[in-house]
Coordinates of C-alpha atoms and ligand atoms in Angstrom, one line a residue:
Chain N
M220 CA 204.7 22.7 118.8
T221 CA 203.5 22.7 122.3
T222 CA 203.9 19.5 124.2
S223 CA 200.7 17.5 125.1
T224 CA 201.8 16.6 128.6
P225 CA 198.8 17.1 130.8
T226 CA 201.0 18.3 133.7
G227 CA 201.7 21.8 134.8
T228 CA 198.9 23.5 132.9
P229 CA 196.9 25.7 135.1
T230 CA 193.3 24.3 135.5
S231 CA 191.9 26.7 138.0
P232 CA 189.2 27.7 138.4
N233 CA 187.7 24.5 137.3
I234 CA 185.5 25.3 134.4
T235 CA 183.6 22.1 134.8
D236 CA 182.5 23.0 138.3
A237 CA 178.7 23.5 137.9
D238 CA 178.5 25.8 140.8
L239 CA 180.9 28.3 139.2
Y240 CA 178.2 29.1 136.7
L241 CA 175.9 30.3 139.5
D242 CA 177.8 33.6 139.1
G243 CA 177.8 33.4 135.4
I244 CA 180.3 32.1 132.7
P245 CA 183.9 32.4 133.9
Y246 CA 184.8 34.7 130.9
D247 CA 188.2 35.8 132.5
R248 CA 189.4 32.1 132.6
F249 CA 188.3 31.5 129.1
A250 CA 190.1 34.7 127.8
E251 CA 193.3 33.3 129.5
M252 CA 192.8 30.1 127.9
R253 CA 192.3 31.6 124.5
S254 CA 195.7 33.5 124.8
T255 CA 197.4 30.3 125.9
P256 CA 199.2 28.7 123.0
G257 CA 198.1 25.3 121.9
L258 CA 195.1 23.6 123.6
V259 CA 194.7 23.7 127.4
W260 CA 194.6 20.5 129.3
H261 CA 191.8 20.3 131.9
E262 CA 191.4 17.7 134.6
Y263 CA 188.1 15.9 135.0
H264 CA 187.1 13.1 137.4
D265 CA 187.1 10.4 134.7
G266 CA 190.3 11.6 132.9
G267 CA 190.9 15.0 131.5
F268 CA 190.1 16.8 128.3
W269 CA 191.6 19.2 125.9
A270 CA 189.8 22.5 126.1
V271 CA 189.2 24.2 122.6
T272 CA 188.5 27.9 123.3
R273 CA 189.4 29.7 120.1
H274 CA 186.8 30.3 117.4
A275 CA 189.0 29.0 114.6
D276 CA 189.8 25.8 116.5
V277 CA 186.2 25.1 117.3
K278 CA 185.4 25.3 113.7
V279 CA 188.1 22.9 112.7
V280 CA 186.8 20.3 115.3
S281 CA 183.2 20.8 114.3
K282 CA 183.8 20.4 110.6
N283 CA 186.0 17.3 110.8
G284 CA 183.6 14.7 112.2
S285 CA 185.6 11.7 111.1
I286 CA 188.7 12.7 113.2
F287 CA 186.6 14.5 116.0
S288 CA 183.9 11.8 116.4
S289 CA 180.5 12.2 118.2
S290 CA 179.9 8.5 118.4
V291 CA 183.1 7.4 120.0
G292 CA 182.9 8.2 123.7
H293 CA 180.1 10.7 124.3
T294 CA 179.2 14.3 123.4
N295 CA 179.0 15.3 127.0
L296 CA 182.0 15.8 129.2
W297 CA 181.9 12.3 130.9
D298 CA 182.5 9.0 129.4
L299 CA 179.8 6.4 129.2
E300 CA 180.2 2.6 129.3
A301 CA 179.8 0.9 125.8
D302 CA 176.3 -0.4 126.8
A303 CA 175.1 2.9 128.2
L304 CA 176.4 4.8 125.1
E305 CA 174.5 2.4 122.8
A306 CA 171.2 2.7 124.8
R307 CA 171.4 6.4 124.9
R308 CA 172.5 7.0 121.3
S309 CA 170.6 9.7 119.4
L310 CA 171.3 11.9 116.3
I311 CA 173.6 14.0 118.3
D312 CA 175.9 11.0 119.2
T313 CA 176.3 9.5 115.8
D314 CA 178.7 9.9 112.9
A315 CA 178.1 9.5 109.3
P316 CA 176.6 7.4 107.7
D317 CA 174.2 6.8 110.6
H318 CA 174.0 10.4 111.3
T319 CA 173.3 11.2 107.7
R320 CA 170.4 8.7 107.7
L321 CA 168.8 9.9 110.8
R322 CA 169.4 13.6 110.3
R323 CA 167.7 13.2 106.8
L324 CA 164.6 11.8 108.5
V325 CA 164.0 15.1 110.4
A326 CA 165.9 17.6 108.3
R327 CA 163.2 18.4 106.0
A328 CA 160.9 19.8 108.6
F329 CA 163.6 22.2 109.8
T330 CA 164.7 23.8 106.6
P331 CA 164.3 27.5 106.4
K332 CA 161.5 27.3 103.9
N333 CA 159.5 24.8 105.9
I334 CA 160.2 26.6 109.3
R335 CA 158.6 29.7 107.8
R336 CA 155.3 27.8 107.5
W337 CA 155.2 27.8 111.4
E338 CA 155.4 31.6 111.7
D339 CA 151.7 32.1 112.4
T340 CA 151.7 29.5 115.0
V341 CA 154.8 31.0 116.8
R342 CA 153.2 34.4 116.5
A343 CA 149.9 33.4 118.0
I344 CA 151.6 31.6 121.0
T345 CA 154.0 34.7 121.4
V346 CA 151.1 37.2 121.3
E347 CA 149.2 35.3 123.9
L348 CA 152.2 35.0 126.3
L349 CA 153.3 38.6 125.9
D350 CA 149.7 40.0 126.3
D351 CA 149.2 38.1 129.5
F352 CA 152.6 39.2 130.8
L353 CA 151.7 42.8 130.0
A354 CA 148.4 42.6 131.7
T355 CA 150.1 41.5 134.9
G356 CA 152.8 44.1 134.6
Q357 CA 155.5 42.1 136.4
G358 CA 156.5 38.6 136.9
D359 CA 159.1 35.8 136.3
W360 CA 159.9 36.2 132.7
V361 CA 161.3 32.6 132.4
E362 CA 158.1 31.0 133.8
E363 CA 155.8 33.3 132.0
V364 CA 157.3 33.8 128.5
A365 CA 160.7 32.2 128.0
A366 CA 159.9 28.6 129.0
P367 CA 156.4 28.2 127.7
L368 CA 157.2 29.7 124.3
P369 CA 159.6 27.2 122.8
I370 CA 158.0 24.1 124.4
R371 CA 154.6 25.0 123.1
V372 CA 156.0 25.6 119.6
I373 CA 157.9 22.3 119.5
L374 CA 155.1 20.3 121.0
T375 CA 152.8 21.7 118.4
M376 CA 155.1 20.7 115.6
L377 CA 155.6 17.2 117.1
G378 CA 151.8 16.9 117.6
V379 CA 151.7 16.8 121.3
P380 CA 148.5 18.2 122.9
V381 CA 149.0 21.6 124.7
A382 CA 147.4 20.1 127.7
D383 CA 150.5 17.9 128.2
A384 CA 152.9 20.9 127.8
G385 CA 153.2 21.5 131.6
Y386 CA 154.2 17.8 132.3
L387 CA 156.9 17.9 129.5
V388 CA 158.3 21.2 130.8
E389 CA 158.5 19.5 134.2
L390 CA 160.4 16.5 132.8
S391 CA 162.7 18.8 130.9
N392 CA 163.6 20.7 134.1
Y393 CA 164.6 17.4 135.7
L394 CA 166.7 16.5 132.8
V395 CA 168.8 19.6 133.2
E396 CA 169.5 18.7 136.8
G397 CA 170.9 15.6 135.4
T398 CA 173.8 17.5 134.0
G399 CA 174.6 18.8 137.5
E400 CA 175.8 16.9 140.5
T401 CA 172.6 16.4 142.4
Q402 CA 169.1 15.5 141.4
S403 CA 166.1 16.2 143.4
I404 CA 164.1 13.2 142.3
P405 CA 164.8 9.6 143.4
P406 CA 166.1 7.0 140.8
D407 CA 162.6 5.2 140.7
A408 CA 160.7 8.4 140.1
F409 CA 158.0 8.2 137.3
G410 CA 158.1 4.4 137.8
N411 CA 161.6 4.1 136.4
T412 CA 163.2 0.7 136.6
T413 CA 166.1 1.3 134.2
E414 CA 169.7 1.8 135.6
L415 CA 170.2 5.6 135.5
R416 CA 173.4 5.3 133.7
L417 CA 171.5 3.8 130.7
L418 CA 169.3 6.9 130.5
P419 CA 170.0 10.3 129.0
F420 CA 171.2 12.8 131.6
N421 CA 171.2 9.8 134.0
S422 CA 167.7 11.1 134.8
P423 CA 164.6 9.0 135.6
A424 CA 162.7 11.8 133.7
S425 CA 164.2 10.4 130.6
H426 CA 162.3 7.2 131.3
A427 CA 159.1 9.2 131.6
L428 CA 159.9 11.1 128.3
F429 CA 160.5 7.8 126.6
E430 CA 157.2 6.5 127.8
Y431 CA 155.4 9.5 126.6
G432 CA 157.1 9.3 123.3
E433 CA 156.0 5.6 122.9
K434 CA 152.5 6.5 123.8
I435 CA 152.1 9.4 121.3
G436 CA 153.9 7.3 118.7
E437 CA 151.4 4.5 119.1
E438 CA 148.5 7.0 119.0
R439 CA 149.9 8.3 115.6
R440 CA 150.4 4.9 114.2
Q441 CA 146.6 4.3 114.7
N442 CA 145.6 7.7 113.8
P443 CA 148.1 9.6 111.5
Q444 CA 148.2 13.3 111.7
D445 CA 150.1 16.1 109.9
D446 CA 152.8 16.2 112.5
L447 CA 156.5 15.3 113.2
V448 CA 155.7 12.3 115.3
T449 CA 153.6 10.8 112.5
S450 CA 156.4 11.4 110.0
L451 CA 158.8 9.7 112.4
V452 CA 156.6 6.5 113.2
Q453 CA 155.8 6.3 109.4
A454 CA 159.5 6.1 108.7
Q455 CA 159.8 3.4 111.2
A456 CA 156.9 1.5 109.9
E457 CA 158.1 1.6 106.3
D458 CA 161.5 0.4 107.1
G459 CA 162.9 -0.4 110.6
D460 CA 166.4 0.2 109.0
R461 CA 165.5 3.8 108.6
L462 CA 164.7 4.3 112.2
S463 CA 164.8 1.7 114.9
G464 CA 162.5 1.7 117.9
S465 CA 165.4 2.9 120.2
E466 CA 166.3 5.5 117.7
Y467 CA 162.7 6.8 117.6
R468 CA 162.6 7.1 121.4
N469 CA 166.0 8.9 121.6
L470 CA 165.0 11.3 118.7
F471 CA 161.7 12.2 120.4
H472 CA 163.7 12.8 123.6
L473 CA 166.2 14.9 121.8
L474 CA 163.7 17.0 120.0
V475 CA 161.7 17.7 123.2
F476 CA 164.8 18.6 125.2
A477 CA 166.9 20.3 122.5
G478 CA 164.0 22.5 121.3
N479 CA 163.1 23.6 124.8
E480 CA 165.9 24.2 127.2
T481 CA 168.1 25.9 124.7
T482 CA 165.7 28.4 123.2
R483 CA 164.3 29.3 126.8
T484 CA 167.7 30.1 127.7
A485 CA 168.2 32.4 124.7
L486 CA 165.0 34.3 125.4
S487 CA 165.8 34.6 129.1
H488 CA 169.3 36.1 128.5
G489 CA 167.8 38.1 125.6
A490 CA 165.4 39.8 127.8
M491 CA 168.0 40.4 130.5
A492 CA 170.3 42.0 127.9
L493 CA 167.6 44.2 126.5
A494 CA 166.6 45.3 130.1
D495 CA 170.3 45.9 131.0
H496 CA 171.1 47.8 127.7
P497 CA 168.0 50.0 127.3
D498 CA 169.8 52.1 124.6
Q499 CA 170.3 49.0 122.4
W500 CA 166.5 48.2 122.8
Q501 CA 165.8 51.8 121.9
R502 CA 167.8 51.3 118.6
V503 CA 165.6 48.4 117.7
L504 CA 162.4 50.4 118.6
D505 CA 163.6 53.2 116.3
D506 CA 164.5 50.9 113.5
T507 CA 162.9 47.5 113.5
S508 CA 165.1 46.5 110.5
L509 CA 167.7 45.8 113.3
I510 CA 165.5 42.9 114.6
E511 CA 167.4 40.1 112.7
S512 CA 170.9 41.3 113.8
A513 CA 169.5 41.8 117.3
A514 CA 168.4 38.2 117.3
E515 CA 171.9 37.1 116.1
E516 CA 173.5 39.1 118.9
I517 CA 171.2 37.7 121.5
L518 CA 172.3 34.3 120.5
R519 CA 176.0 35.2 120.6
W520 CA 175.5 36.9 123.9
S521 CA 173.7 34.1 125.6
T522 CA 175.5 31.0 124.2
P523 CA 172.8 28.7 125.6
V524 CA 174.7 25.5 125.0
M525 CA 178.2 26.3 126.4
H526 CA 180.2 23.3 125.1
M527 CA 180.0 20.0 123.1
R528 CA 182.6 17.3 123.3
R529 CA 184.2 15.1 120.5
T530 CA 186.6 12.2 120.8
T531 CA 189.5 11.8 118.4
T532 CA 189.7 8.8 116.2
E533 CA 193.3 9.0 115.1
P534 CA 196.3 11.0 116.1
V535 CA 196.0 14.7 115.0
E536 CA 197.6 18.0 115.6
L537 CA 195.3 20.9 116.6
A538 CA 196.4 24.4 117.3
G539 CA 200.0 23.0 117.5
T540 CA 199.1 20.5 120.1
A541 CA 199.6 16.8 119.3
L542 CA 196.6 14.7 120.2
D543 CA 196.5 10.8 120.3
A544 CA 193.6 8.8 119.2
G545 CA 190.8 8.5 121.8
E546 CA 191.3 11.8 123.5
K547 CA 188.5 14.0 124.7
V548 CA 188.2 17.4 123.0
V549 CA 185.8 19.9 124.4
M550 CA 184.6 22.9 122.2
W551 CA 183.7 25.8 124.5
Y552 CA 181.2 27.8 122.4
A553 CA 181.0 30.2 125.3
S554 CA 184.5 31.2 124.8
A555 CA 184.5 31.2 120.9
N556 CA 181.6 33.6 121.0
R557 CA 183.9 36.2 122.9
D558 CA 186.9 35.5 120.7
E559 CA 188.6 39.0 120.4
T560 CA 190.2 38.0 117.0
V561 CA 186.8 37.4 115.4
F562 CA 184.3 39.7 117.2
N563 CA 184.9 43.5 117.6
D564 CA 184.4 44.5 121.2
P565 CA 183.2 40.9 122.1
F566 CA 182.0 42.1 125.5
T567 CA 179.6 44.7 124.0
F568 CA 176.1 43.9 123.4
D569 CA 175.5 45.4 120.0
V570 CA 172.1 44.8 118.3
G571 CA 173.5 46.2 115.1
R572 CA 176.6 43.9 114.9
V573 CA 177.3 43.2 111.3
D574 CA 179.8 40.4 111.1
N575 CA 178.6 37.9 113.7
P576 CA 179.6 34.3 113.0
H577 CA 178.7 33.0 116.5
F578 CA 178.8 29.5 117.4
S579 CA 175.7 29.2 119.5
F580 CA 174.3 26.6 117.1
G581 CA 177.6 24.8 116.9
G582 CA 180.9 25.4 114.9
G583 CA 179.2 24.7 111.5
G584 CA 179.8 20.9 111.1
P585 CA 177.2 18.1 110.4
H586 CA 175.7 18.4 113.9
L587 CA 174.9 22.1 113.3
C588 CA 171.8 22.7 115.3
L589 CA 168.7 21.2 113.5
G590 CA 166.5 23.7 115.1
A591 CA 168.5 26.8 114.3
F592 CA 166.0 28.4 112.0
L593 CA 163.2 27.6 114.4
A594 CA 165.0 29.1 117.3
R595 CA 165.8 32.2 115.2
L596 CA 162.1 32.5 114.1
E597 CA 161.0 32.3 117.8
I598 CA 163.5 35.1 118.8
V599 CA 162.6 37.3 115.7
V600 CA 158.8 37.0 116.3
L601 CA 159.3 37.7 120.0
L602 CA 161.3 40.9 119.3
E603 CA 158.8 42.0 116.6
E604 CA 155.8 41.6 118.9
M605 CA 157.6 43.4 121.8
A606 CA 158.5 46.3 119.4
K607 CA 154.9 46.4 118.2
R608 CA 153.8 47.0 121.7
S609 CA 156.7 49.3 122.5
M610 CA 157.4 47.1 125.5
R611 CA 160.1 47.9 127.9
L612 CA 161.5 45.5 130.2
R613 CA 163.1 46.3 133.6
R614 CA 164.8 43.9 135.8
V615 CA 163.7 43.4 139.4
G616 CA 166.4 41.8 141.2
E617 CA 169.0 39.2 140.2
P618 CA 168.3 36.1 137.9
V619 CA 168.6 32.7 139.5
R620 CA 171.1 30.8 137.4
A621 CA 171.2 26.9 136.8
P622 CA 174.1 25.2 138.4
S623 CA 175.3 23.8 135.0
N624 CA 178.5 23.8 132.9
F625 CA 176.5 22.8 129.9
V626 CA 173.3 24.9 129.5
H627 CA 173.7 28.5 130.3
G628 CA 170.4 28.2 132.1
V629 CA 168.4 30.9 133.9
L630 CA 165.8 29.4 136.4
S631 CA 164.0 32.6 137.1
V632 CA 164.3 36.3 136.5
D633 CA 161.7 38.8 137.7
M634 CA 160.9 41.5 135.2
E635 CA 158.6 44.6 135.2
V636 CA 157.1 45.5 132.0
T637 CA 155.7 48.7 130.7
S638 CA 154.2 49.5 127.3
S639 CA 153.9 53.1 125.7
Chain K
M31 CA 192.9 28.4 100.0
S32 CA 192.5 30.7 97.0
D33 CA 195.3 33.2 96.3
P34 CA 193.7 36.6 95.6
A35 CA 196.3 37.4 93.0
L36 CA 195.5 34.3 91.0
N37 CA 191.8 34.3 91.7
D38 CA 189.4 36.9 90.7
P39 CA 186.5 37.0 93.4
T40 CA 184.0 37.8 90.7
E41 CA 185.1 35.1 88.3
L42 CA 182.3 32.4 87.9
V43 CA 183.0 29.0 89.2
Q44 CA 181.2 25.7 88.9
L45 CA 179.7 24.1 92.0
A46 CA 178.9 20.5 92.7
V47 CA 176.8 18.9 95.4
D48 CA 177.6 15.4 96.8
Q49 CA 174.1 14.2 97.4
D50 CA 175.3 11.2 99.5
A51 CA 176.9 13.6 102.0
C52 CA 174.2 16.3 102.1
I53 CA 172.1 16.2 105.4
G54 CA 169.6 18.6 104.0
A55 CA 170.4 21.5 106.4
G56 CA 169.2 24.1 103.9
Q57 CA 172.1 26.5 104.5
C58 CA 172.9 26.5 100.7
E59 CA 169.3 27.3 99.7
M60 CA 169.1 30.0 102.3
L61 CA 172.4 31.7 101.2
E62 CA 172.0 31.1 97.4
A63 CA 168.4 30.5 96.6
E64 CA 168.9 31.0 92.9
T65 CA 171.6 28.3 92.8
F66 CA 170.4 25.6 95.2
L67 CA 167.1 23.9 95.7
L68 CA 166.2 21.3 98.2
D69 CA 164.1 18.5 96.9
D70 CA 160.6 18.6 98.5
D71 CA 160.4 14.9 99.1
T72 CA 163.9 13.9 100.0
G73 CA 165.0 17.2 101.4
I74 CA 168.4 16.8 99.5
A75 CA 170.0 19.7 97.8
A76 CA 170.7 19.9 94.1
L77 CA 171.9 22.7 91.7
T78 CA 169.4 24.6 89.8
G79 CA 170.4 26.1 86.4
A80 CA 174.0 26.4 85.6
G81 CA 175.2 25.8 89.2
T82 CA 177.8 28.6 89.0
L83 CA 178.6 31.5 91.4
P84 CA 181.1 34.3 91.6
R85 CA 184.1 32.8 93.4
Q86 CA 183.7 34.8 96.6
R87 CA 180.2 33.6 97.1
A88 CA 181.0 30.1 96.0
E89 CA 183.7 29.9 98.7
D90 CA 181.3 31.2 101.3
V91 CA 178.6 28.6 100.5
V92 CA 181.2 25.8 100.4
D93 CA 182.5 26.9 103.9
R94 CA 178.9 27.2 105.3
C95 CA 177.7 23.7 104.3
P96 CA 177.8 21.7 107.5
A97 CA 178.2 18.3 105.7
R98 CA 181.0 19.5 103.5
A99 CA 178.8 18.3 100.5
I100 CA 179.3 21.3 98.3
S101 CA 182.6 21.7 96.2
M102 CA 184.0 23.8 93.6
V103 CA 184.8 22.1 90.4
D104 CA 188.1 23.0 89.0
Q105 CA 187.3 23.8 85.4
D106 CA 190.8 23.5 84.1
D107 CA 191.2 19.7 84.8
G108 CA 187.7 18.8 85.8
A109 CA 188.9 17.4 89.2
G110 CA 186.7 18.0 92.2
G111 CA 187.8 21.2 94.2
Ligands
HEM820 C1 168.6 29.1 120.8 C2 168.2 27.9 120.7 C3 169.2 26.7 120.4 C4 170.6 26.6 120.6 C5 171.5 27.6 121.2 C6 171.0 25.2 120.2 C7 172.2 24.7 120.2 C8 172.7 23.6 119.7 C9 174.0 23.1 119.5 C10 175.2 23.9 120.1 C11 174.0 22.0 119.0 C12 175.2 21.0 118.7 C13 176.0 21.5 117.5 C14 177.2 20.8 117.2 O1 177.5 19.7 117.8 O2 177.9 21.1 116.3 C15 172.7 21.7 118.6 C16 172.3 20.5 118.0 C17 170.9 20.1 117.9 N1 169.7 20.9 118.1 FE1 169.8 22.8 118.7 N2 169.8 24.6 119.7 C18 168.7 25.4 119.7 C19 167.4 25.2 119.5 C20 167.1 24.0 118.9 C21 165.6 23.8 118.6 C22 164.5 24.7 118.7 C23 165.6 22.5 118.2 C24 164.4 21.8 117.8 C25 164.1 20.8 117.2 C26 166.9 21.9 118.3 C27 167.3 20.7 118.0 C28 168.6 20.2 117.9 C29 169.0 18.8 117.4 C30 168.1 17.8 117.1 C31 170.4 18.8 117.4 C32 171.3 17.7 117.1 C33 171.6 17.8 115.6 C34 172.6 16.7 115.1 O3 173.4 16.1 115.9 O4 172.6 16.6 113.9 N3 167.8 22.9 118.7 N4 171.9 22.5 119.0
SF4_821 S1 174.2 23.2 103.0 FE1 175.1 21.3 102.3 S2 174.0 19.7 103.6 FE2 172.8 21.6 103.8 S3 171.4 21.3 102.1 FE3 173.0 22.4 101.1 S4 174.4 20.7 100.4 FE4 172.9 19.8 101.8

């Protein structure tokens, strides 16, 4: 058993340094950590954490929510004061039984069967964006395709008017900033008066998103529609125990953010990977039955959410390291997705990869991404429509990456497109 | 874990769903549509038909359930697996 003493373990480069990710994921450092026995201790400004970097260990942490808790502490790197944690708590920061109750309120809309009903909507939005992009022949793939596609889909499902999509995209961009060190908007932006530490991502944009959620919730209470906001406010009306007011706001916030930033990231890295590996895209064009495995490979390749954190509720041994209760444990999906003991040639982008148990949607525990089937559908439909048009992407210049250790974000990437 | 010498991967095993634990993620229905069905109203999984699967596939679906709500019922002593 390795000792759990935090001293003497190499912590450089600092994998929490947001600016490090401007050059991409520090894969070399993660490889080093995977090959280090036990868990690796990593310093952090409010106390350190145990870095979980191997696929098998991430799975153990994910699947044992009562020991590796989402509600104690926080699911992001930094700790929150008790009142902030409470104010910000959403589905993602709860454990059973609260988690089970909240998750069931939304789970039904996101089952594979029910997601398939949105295929035509997803396709219509995709076709419009792709045809516009083709008509111009060149542009920023993120702004023109990768960002608008998922936000328009999730807003349609929620029942938000398309006219407001631009505003919500803007809010979402500010939220991502909140995970980095600097924010470009003042604390009182959008008329915010709440202390930032009480808001998700410490961002005043969260206040605006809450307000928007309240407004549309009120509209649906008056005038119910066949959409997700209506089903949430109805659950709340029937029984406040099923969904409290603060839970509604946080759930609305989570659905907008989680359905947006992540899928955008997968679609951006996906396009980059196809442009950088024209032979792989040719394989898909020659045999479109590879589209599903190509979508999974894009997910593995991009790891849009690079980590999630848990906190131990009792002493436990993991990978031979003894942990006390109350310790931070951070699962690095970005590392698990390159684990050489699980994936053949993990650094090869292979659209035909057969066994691909990637952890881009989490390690398979109760918090497994709610939107996984929706995100998959969006990627598959995009690839199908690109293949139909024999579209070929070529990169013009380097991408601008987000300074974030959490979302593997791409802010912009110029692409040239041809169709034959 | 099952010992391959003792457990034939094609042997049929009985499954059970803990409906209090199920979060309605639909992994089971996607993997084994003949064996699991999500209720249209509650979104909670139930077994359809006999609720048996060959051992290999049973282990896979147990492993993939995010809520650990699916178990294999040991037919010898009737205890949960
Ligand atoms: C490629 C796109 C996406 C990726 C990579 C992704 C990734 C993730 C990850 C890593 C988690 C945490 C898993 C864990 O802790 O075990 C998660 C949770 C979640 N995701 Fe996604 N996600 C994506 C798309 C979506 C979409 C489209 C939605 C739409 C609603 C969504 C909604 C959620 C929600 C609500 C949770 C919290 C679930 C819970 O705590 O029970 N995600 N996602
Ligand atoms: S996989 Fe598990 S949690 Fe999901 S529906 Fe089936 S039994 Fe329920």
